[in-house]
PDB file of C-alpha atoms in Angstrom:
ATOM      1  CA  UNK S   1      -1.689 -19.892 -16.307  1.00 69.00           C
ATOM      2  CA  UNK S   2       1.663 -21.066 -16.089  1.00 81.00           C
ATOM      3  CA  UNK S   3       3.616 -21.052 -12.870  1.00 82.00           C
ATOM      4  CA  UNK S   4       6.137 -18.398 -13.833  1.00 88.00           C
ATOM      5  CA  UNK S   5       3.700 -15.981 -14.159  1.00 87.00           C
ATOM      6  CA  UNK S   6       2.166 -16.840 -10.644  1.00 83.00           C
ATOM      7  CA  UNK S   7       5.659 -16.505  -9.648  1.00 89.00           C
ATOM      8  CA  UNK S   8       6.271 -12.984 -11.224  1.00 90.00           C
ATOM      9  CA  UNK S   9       2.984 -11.923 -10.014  1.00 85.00           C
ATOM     10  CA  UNK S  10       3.760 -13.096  -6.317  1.00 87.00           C
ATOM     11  CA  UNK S  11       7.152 -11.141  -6.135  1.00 91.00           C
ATOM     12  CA  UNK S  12       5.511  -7.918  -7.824  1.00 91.00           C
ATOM     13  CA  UNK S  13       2.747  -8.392  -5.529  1.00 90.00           C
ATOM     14  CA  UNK S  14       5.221  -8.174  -2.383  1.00 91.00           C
ATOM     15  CA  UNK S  15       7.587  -5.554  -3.698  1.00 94.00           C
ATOM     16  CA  UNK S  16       4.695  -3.103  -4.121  1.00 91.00           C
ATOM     17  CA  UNK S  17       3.399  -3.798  -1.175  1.00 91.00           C
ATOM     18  CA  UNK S  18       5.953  -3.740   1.125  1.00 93.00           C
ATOM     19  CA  UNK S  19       7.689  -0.756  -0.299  1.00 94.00           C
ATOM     20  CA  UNK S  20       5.572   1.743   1.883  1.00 94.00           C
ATOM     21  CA  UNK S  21       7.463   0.112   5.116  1.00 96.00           C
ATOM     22  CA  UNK S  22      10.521   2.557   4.553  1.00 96.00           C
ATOM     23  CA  UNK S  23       8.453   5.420   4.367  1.00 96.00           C
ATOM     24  CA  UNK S  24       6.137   4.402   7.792  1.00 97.00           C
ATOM     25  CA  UNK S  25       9.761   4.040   9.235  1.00 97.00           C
ATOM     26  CA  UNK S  26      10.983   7.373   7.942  1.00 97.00           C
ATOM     27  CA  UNK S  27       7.461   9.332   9.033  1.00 97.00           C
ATOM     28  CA  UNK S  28       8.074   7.836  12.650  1.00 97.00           C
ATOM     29  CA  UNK S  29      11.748   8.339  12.867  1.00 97.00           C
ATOM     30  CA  UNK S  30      11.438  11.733  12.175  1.00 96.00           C
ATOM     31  CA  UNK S  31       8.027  12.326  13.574  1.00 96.00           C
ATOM     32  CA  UNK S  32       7.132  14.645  10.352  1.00 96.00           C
ATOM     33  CA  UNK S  33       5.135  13.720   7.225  1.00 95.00           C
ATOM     34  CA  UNK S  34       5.328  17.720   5.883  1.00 94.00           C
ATOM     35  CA  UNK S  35       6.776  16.262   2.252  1.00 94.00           C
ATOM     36  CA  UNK S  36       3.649  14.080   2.025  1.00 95.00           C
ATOM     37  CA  UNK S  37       1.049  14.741  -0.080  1.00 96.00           C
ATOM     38  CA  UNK S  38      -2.807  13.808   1.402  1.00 95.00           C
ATOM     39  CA  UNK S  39      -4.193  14.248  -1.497  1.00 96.00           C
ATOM     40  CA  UNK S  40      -1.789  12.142  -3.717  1.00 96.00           C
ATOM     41  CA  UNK S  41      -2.069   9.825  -0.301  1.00 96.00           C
ATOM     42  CA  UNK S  42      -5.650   9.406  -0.193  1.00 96.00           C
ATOM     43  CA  UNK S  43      -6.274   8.930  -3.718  1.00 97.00           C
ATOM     44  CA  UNK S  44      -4.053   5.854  -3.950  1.00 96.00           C
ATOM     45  CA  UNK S  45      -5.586   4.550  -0.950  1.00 96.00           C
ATOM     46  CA  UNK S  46      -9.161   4.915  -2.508  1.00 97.00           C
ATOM     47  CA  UNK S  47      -7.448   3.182  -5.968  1.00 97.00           C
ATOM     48  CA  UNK S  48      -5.978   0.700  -3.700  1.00 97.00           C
ATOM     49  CA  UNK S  49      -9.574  -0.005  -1.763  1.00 97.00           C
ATOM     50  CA  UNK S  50     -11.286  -0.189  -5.309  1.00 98.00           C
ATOM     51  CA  UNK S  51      -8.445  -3.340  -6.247  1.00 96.00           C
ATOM     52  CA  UNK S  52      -9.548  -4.630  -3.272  1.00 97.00           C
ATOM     53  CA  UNK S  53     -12.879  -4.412  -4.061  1.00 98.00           C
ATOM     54  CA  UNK S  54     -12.713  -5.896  -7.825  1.00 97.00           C
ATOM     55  CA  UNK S  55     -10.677  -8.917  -6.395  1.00 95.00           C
ATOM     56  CA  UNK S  56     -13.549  -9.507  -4.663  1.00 97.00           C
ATOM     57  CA  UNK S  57     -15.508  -9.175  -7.568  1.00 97.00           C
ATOM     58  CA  UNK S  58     -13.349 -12.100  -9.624  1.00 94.00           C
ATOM     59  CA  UNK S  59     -12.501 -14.159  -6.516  1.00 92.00           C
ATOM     60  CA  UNK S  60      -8.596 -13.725  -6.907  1.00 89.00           C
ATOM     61  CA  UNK S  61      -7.584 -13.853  -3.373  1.00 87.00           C
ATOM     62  CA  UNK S  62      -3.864 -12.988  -4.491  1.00 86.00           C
ATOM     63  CA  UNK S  63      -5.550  -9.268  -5.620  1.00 90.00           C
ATOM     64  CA  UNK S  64      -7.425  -9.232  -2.491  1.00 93.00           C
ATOM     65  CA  UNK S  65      -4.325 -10.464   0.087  1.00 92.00           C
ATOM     66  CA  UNK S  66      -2.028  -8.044  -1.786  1.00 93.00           C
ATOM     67  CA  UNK S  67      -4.351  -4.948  -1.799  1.00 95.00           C
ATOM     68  CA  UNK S  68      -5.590  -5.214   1.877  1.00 96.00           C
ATOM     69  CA  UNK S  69      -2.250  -4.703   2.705  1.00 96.00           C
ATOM     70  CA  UNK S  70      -1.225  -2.240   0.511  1.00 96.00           C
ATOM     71  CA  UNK S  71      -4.248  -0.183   1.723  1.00 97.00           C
ATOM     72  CA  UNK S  72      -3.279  -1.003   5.670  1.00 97.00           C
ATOM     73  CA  UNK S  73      -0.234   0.533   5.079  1.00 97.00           C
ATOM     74  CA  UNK S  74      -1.405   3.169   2.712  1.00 97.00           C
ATOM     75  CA  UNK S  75      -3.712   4.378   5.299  1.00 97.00           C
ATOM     76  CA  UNK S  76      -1.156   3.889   7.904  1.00 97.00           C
ATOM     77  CA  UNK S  77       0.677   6.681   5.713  1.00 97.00           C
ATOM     78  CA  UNK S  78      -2.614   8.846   5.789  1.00 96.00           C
ATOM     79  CA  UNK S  79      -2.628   8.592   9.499  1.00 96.00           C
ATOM     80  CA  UNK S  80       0.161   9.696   9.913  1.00 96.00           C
ATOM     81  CA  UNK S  81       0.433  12.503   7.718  1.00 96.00           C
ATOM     82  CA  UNK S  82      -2.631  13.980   9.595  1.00 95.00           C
ATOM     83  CA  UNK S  83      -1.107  13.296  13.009  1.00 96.00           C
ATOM     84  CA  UNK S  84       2.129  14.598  12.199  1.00 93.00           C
ATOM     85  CA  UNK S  85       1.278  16.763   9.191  1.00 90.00           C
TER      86      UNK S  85
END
């Protein structure tokens, strides 16, 4: 593969990973996760844990890496939506 592509898929990897930081931030700042849907929540979680799992499947540890901590955080979300509803 050539190394732009590894490139482009390293950034995309980060961006949509790290873009559920804001809204962990905004859940505790405000201590209220009312707008949040659990169901929406929980189903990209499970999507998320099934990447996970194929990445295992083919060995790509950049799939893996990135997923774990998309779910992490996407569960963080979860969390918190049940603790502060």
């Amino acid at each position: 593969m050539h190394p732009l592509f590894e490139i482009v898929g390293s950034v995309a990897a980060c961006i949509t990973t790290f873009a559920w930081l804001p809204q962990i931030m905004k859940i505790l700042r405000e201590r209220q996760a009312r707008d949040i849907s659990l169901v929406t929540t929980a189903a990209l979680a499970s999507g998320v844990f099934l990447w996970i799992v194929y990445g295992i499947a083919i060995g790509s540890l950049p799939v893996i890496m990135a997923n774990t901590v998309s779910f992490l955080l996407i569960a963080t979300i979860v969390g918190l939506k049940l603790r502060y509803g």
